[in-house]
Steps between C-alpha positions, in 0.01 A plus 500: 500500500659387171480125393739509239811270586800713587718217447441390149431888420831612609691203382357552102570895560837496682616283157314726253673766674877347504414376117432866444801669698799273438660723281472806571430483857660219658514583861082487441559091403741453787192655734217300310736173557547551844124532576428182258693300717383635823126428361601153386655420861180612658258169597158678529324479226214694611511900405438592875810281599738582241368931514611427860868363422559772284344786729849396723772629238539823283670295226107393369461843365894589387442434141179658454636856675810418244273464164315783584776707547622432122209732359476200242117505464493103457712436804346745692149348424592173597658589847191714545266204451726335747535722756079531484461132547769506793330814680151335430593178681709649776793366396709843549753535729367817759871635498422456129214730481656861470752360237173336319345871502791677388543295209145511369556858505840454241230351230134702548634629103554185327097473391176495564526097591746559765348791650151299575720205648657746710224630654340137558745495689524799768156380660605161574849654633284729765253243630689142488869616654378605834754699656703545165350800362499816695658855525736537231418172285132583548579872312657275222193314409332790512713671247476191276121605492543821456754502245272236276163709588694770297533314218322600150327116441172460653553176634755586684383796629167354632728203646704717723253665592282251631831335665552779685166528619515179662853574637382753681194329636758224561732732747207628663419136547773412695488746708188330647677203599746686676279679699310161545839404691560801688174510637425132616585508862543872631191644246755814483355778338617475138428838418802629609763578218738182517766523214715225676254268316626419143150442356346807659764704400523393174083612432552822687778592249282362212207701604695832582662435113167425348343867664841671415487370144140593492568890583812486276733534752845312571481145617662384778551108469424396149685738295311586183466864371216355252157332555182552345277644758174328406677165618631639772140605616381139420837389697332694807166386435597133516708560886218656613236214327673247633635575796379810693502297818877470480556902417252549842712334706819681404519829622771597230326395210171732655765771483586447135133483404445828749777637399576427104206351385167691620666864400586366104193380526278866588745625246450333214109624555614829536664477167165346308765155429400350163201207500729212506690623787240616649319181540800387699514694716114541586587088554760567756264728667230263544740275644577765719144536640404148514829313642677785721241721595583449846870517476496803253218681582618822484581416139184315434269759607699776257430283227140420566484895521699531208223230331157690642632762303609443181119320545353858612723776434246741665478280842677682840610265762394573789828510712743266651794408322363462123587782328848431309676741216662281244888542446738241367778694685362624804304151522198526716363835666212633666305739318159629342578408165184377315628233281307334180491874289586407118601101575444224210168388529677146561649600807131546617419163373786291662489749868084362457616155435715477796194661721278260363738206643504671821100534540482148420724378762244532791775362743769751338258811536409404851887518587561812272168645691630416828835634415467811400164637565399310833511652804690207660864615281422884459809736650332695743712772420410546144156562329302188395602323195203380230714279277267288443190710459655694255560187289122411537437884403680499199378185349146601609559774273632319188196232541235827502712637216372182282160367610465223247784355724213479763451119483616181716775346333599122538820535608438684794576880438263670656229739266560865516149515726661316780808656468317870551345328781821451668670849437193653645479323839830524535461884483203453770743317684758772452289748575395355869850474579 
C-alpha cells in the first residue's frame, strides 16, 4: 500500500496542472478546480479516509482522463502521475475503471516515462478493484501490455513483460477464491466446465488464447494477431507453475491443454524447434509429468515416450499406448515411428534433464510406476505398457555410454552403476510377467 498523502499530492498537482492548462485548455482548469474544492471540503486527513471519499465520485479522475487526452506530453505526464497515485490508493471510482483503461491506452506514445507509469499501473488495477476488472476491461489491460511489450526500448519491453506475467498469474488467482466459494458447503465437483463464473471464465479464455497464440492461430478473447512466442511459452509455463491445481479442477481448461496445448507441443519436436524455444517447451512438459500426470495421462505418458527416446533412439517400447508419430497438424497419433534420428544433441541433453528430475522424485516415480506400468491401472484389453522401464532403459544406456559418470554425486543423482542396476531388474521383472 502507498504512504504517500493523496491529499497534499493531488492538491500541489491538480494546481500545477490548471497553472499549466489555463490557456489553452480551459475546460482542464474548470475540472482541476472542481476536484480542489471537493479535496479541500473533505475532513479526513488520513490517505485511507480521503482515497475513500473520492473512490464515491467519477469527478476525482475527470481532469486527468482530460490532460491526457490533449497529447501534450507535459499535461499528459502530470495526469498520468495522478491517475497512478489515485489507482495506487484506491481512490478510483469502479464505474471509473474502464474509462481509466481506455484513456491510458490514448497516451502509451507520448514516451518512454509514460509508458512505465502506465504499466505500474495495470497490476494494481487487476488485483486491488475486486470485481472491476473482468471480461472486456480485463482484455484492455492486457492490450496495454502487449502493446508496450512491443515496444523497441528495453525497459519497456522487459516491464510489460513481467506485468503481464503476473496478470496472468493474477487471473488464475482469482479463480481460486471463487472456487473457494462455490465449494464451501455442497463440496460440488469443480471440475465441471462452469463459464457462469466470471473469474473462471475469464482464465479459461486466457489459457485457450495463450495455446492459440502459441500455435499461431486466431485468438478468441484477447485480440492480437502478434506475440512473440517465447513469452507466450513462459506465459504457459507460469499458469501451469503456479497454479496447476486450479487447471485440474476445470474440466475446460484440461481440454485446452488436451486439446491445444499437448499437440503444439509434440509438434514443435517433430520440427527440431530452435534451443531457446525448445527449452520452453521441454519446461511445459515437465510440468506436464509432474503436476497433471493423473489428469493428463494419456498426454503425459506420450511425452515421457517421446523423452525415452530422443534419450535412446534405438529403444522399442514394449506396447501399450507409447508409441506416438509427431505431427503439428494431425497432433498426436499412434504409430511405430522411432523418434531421436538426426536431433540437436541439446534436445538429448534437456529430454535427460527432465528424466533426471523424474528419477529423483521417488514419490513422483512411484505414481508414474503405478500409473502406467502397474498391474493395478493396466487396460486389460491392451498389451502391457513399460513407460517407465523404458525410461530406466534409456538412461541406463547413456550412464554405460560414459563410465567416468560412474560415481555418487552429492546432490542425489544416482551413478550410472545403480542406474544399470535398475534397468536390468526391471527387465527380470518384465520378463516374469
Amino acid at each position: 500500500m502507498a504512504t504517500t498523502n493523496i491529499g497534499a499530492l493531488l492538491l500541489a498537482e491538480l494546481q500545477t496542472l490548471s497553472t499549466e492548462a489555463r490557456r489553452k485548455h480551459p475546460e482542464i482548469k474548470e475540472a482541476a478546480e472542481r476536484v480542489i474544492v471537493v479535496l479541500r471540503g473533505i475532513k479526513a486527513t488520513g490517505s485511507v479516509e480521503i482515497a475513500s471519499e473520492l473512490a464515491k465520485s467519477d469527478e476525482a479522475i475527470s481532469p486527468f482522463v482530460l490532460g491526457c487526452k490533449t497529447n501534450n506530453h507535459k499535461l499528459a505526464s502530470i495526469s498520468v502521475q495522478c491517475l497512478q497515485q489515485l489507482i495506487s490508493h484506491r481512490a478510483v471510482s469502479p464505474r471509473s475503471i474502464a474509462q481509466t483503461l481506455s484513456t491510458l491506452n490514448e497516451v502509451i506514445h507520448l514516451g518512454v516515462d509514460i509508458q512505465v507509469k502506465i504499466l505500474q499501473m495495470v497490476l494494481p488495477l487487476v488485483t486491488m478493484y475486486d470485481g472491476c476488472v473482468y471480461g472486456e476491461t480485463l482484455v484492455d489491460a492486457f492490450h496495454l501490455c502487449l502493446a508496450l511489450q512491443k515496444s523497441r526500448d528495453p525497459i519497456v519491453n522487459n516491464t510489460a513483460a513481467a506485468i503481464l506475467r503476473q496478470v496472468v498469474v493474477a487471473v488464475f488467482d482469482r479463480v481460486v477464491a471463487e472456487d473457494r466459494e462455490h465449494n464451501d458447503d455442497e463440496q460440488e465437483d469443480t471440475r465441471e466446465s462452469d463459464m457462469t463464473r466470471k473469474y473462471a471464465k475469464d482464465a479459461f479464455f486466457v489459457l485457450q488464447d495463450l495455446c492459440l497464440w502459441a500455435a499461431g492461430s486466431d485468438t478468441i478473447f484477447i485480440l492480437d494477431e502478434t506475440v512473440d512466442q517465447g513469452l507466450v511459452l513462459d506465459l504457459i509455463e507460469s499458469v501451469l507453475v503456479n497454479h496447476a491445481a486450479v487447471v485440474a479442477r476445470h474440466t475446460s481448461m484440461l481440454q485446452i491443454l488436451r486439446e491445444r496445448l499437448a499437440p503444439f507441443v509434440v509438434g514443435f519436436f517433430a520440427e527440431k524447434a530452435p534451443f531457446t524455444l525448445a527449452v520452453r517447451c521441454i519446461r511445459i512438459v515437465w510440468l506436464f509429468i509432474r503436476d497433471l500426470h493423473v489428469d493428463l495421462a494419456p498426454e503425459c505418458e506420450m511425452f515421457l515416450s517421446i523423452l525415452t527416446r530422443l534419450v535412446d533412439p534405438g529403444i522399442t517400447s514394449k506396447g501399450g499406448r507409447s508409441s506416438v508419430s509427431l505431427s503439428r497438424s494431425g497432433g498426436m497419433q499412434p504409430s511405430k515411428t522411432v523418434l531421436g534420428s538426426g536431433f540437436p544433441l541439446f534436445y538429448r541433453v534437456l529430454a535427460m534433464e527432465i528424466l533426471r528430475n523424474t528419477l529423483r522424485d521417488a514419490q513422483l516415480l512411484h505414481q508414474l510406476y503405478a500409473q502406467f506400468d502397474g498391474d493395478s491401472n493396466a487396460d486389460t484389453d491392451a498389451e502391457d505398457c513399460h513407460v517407465i522401464a523404458d525410461v530406466l532403459k534409456a538412461v541406463g544406456k547413456v550412464a554405460a555410454e560414459r563410465p567416468e559418470l560412474r560415481v555418487s554425486n552429492s546432490d542425489g543423482i544416482p551413478g550410472a552403476q545403480a542406474v544399470g542396476g535398475l534397468a536390468s531388474e526391471s527387465e527380470s521383472l518384465d520378463s516374469k510377467q
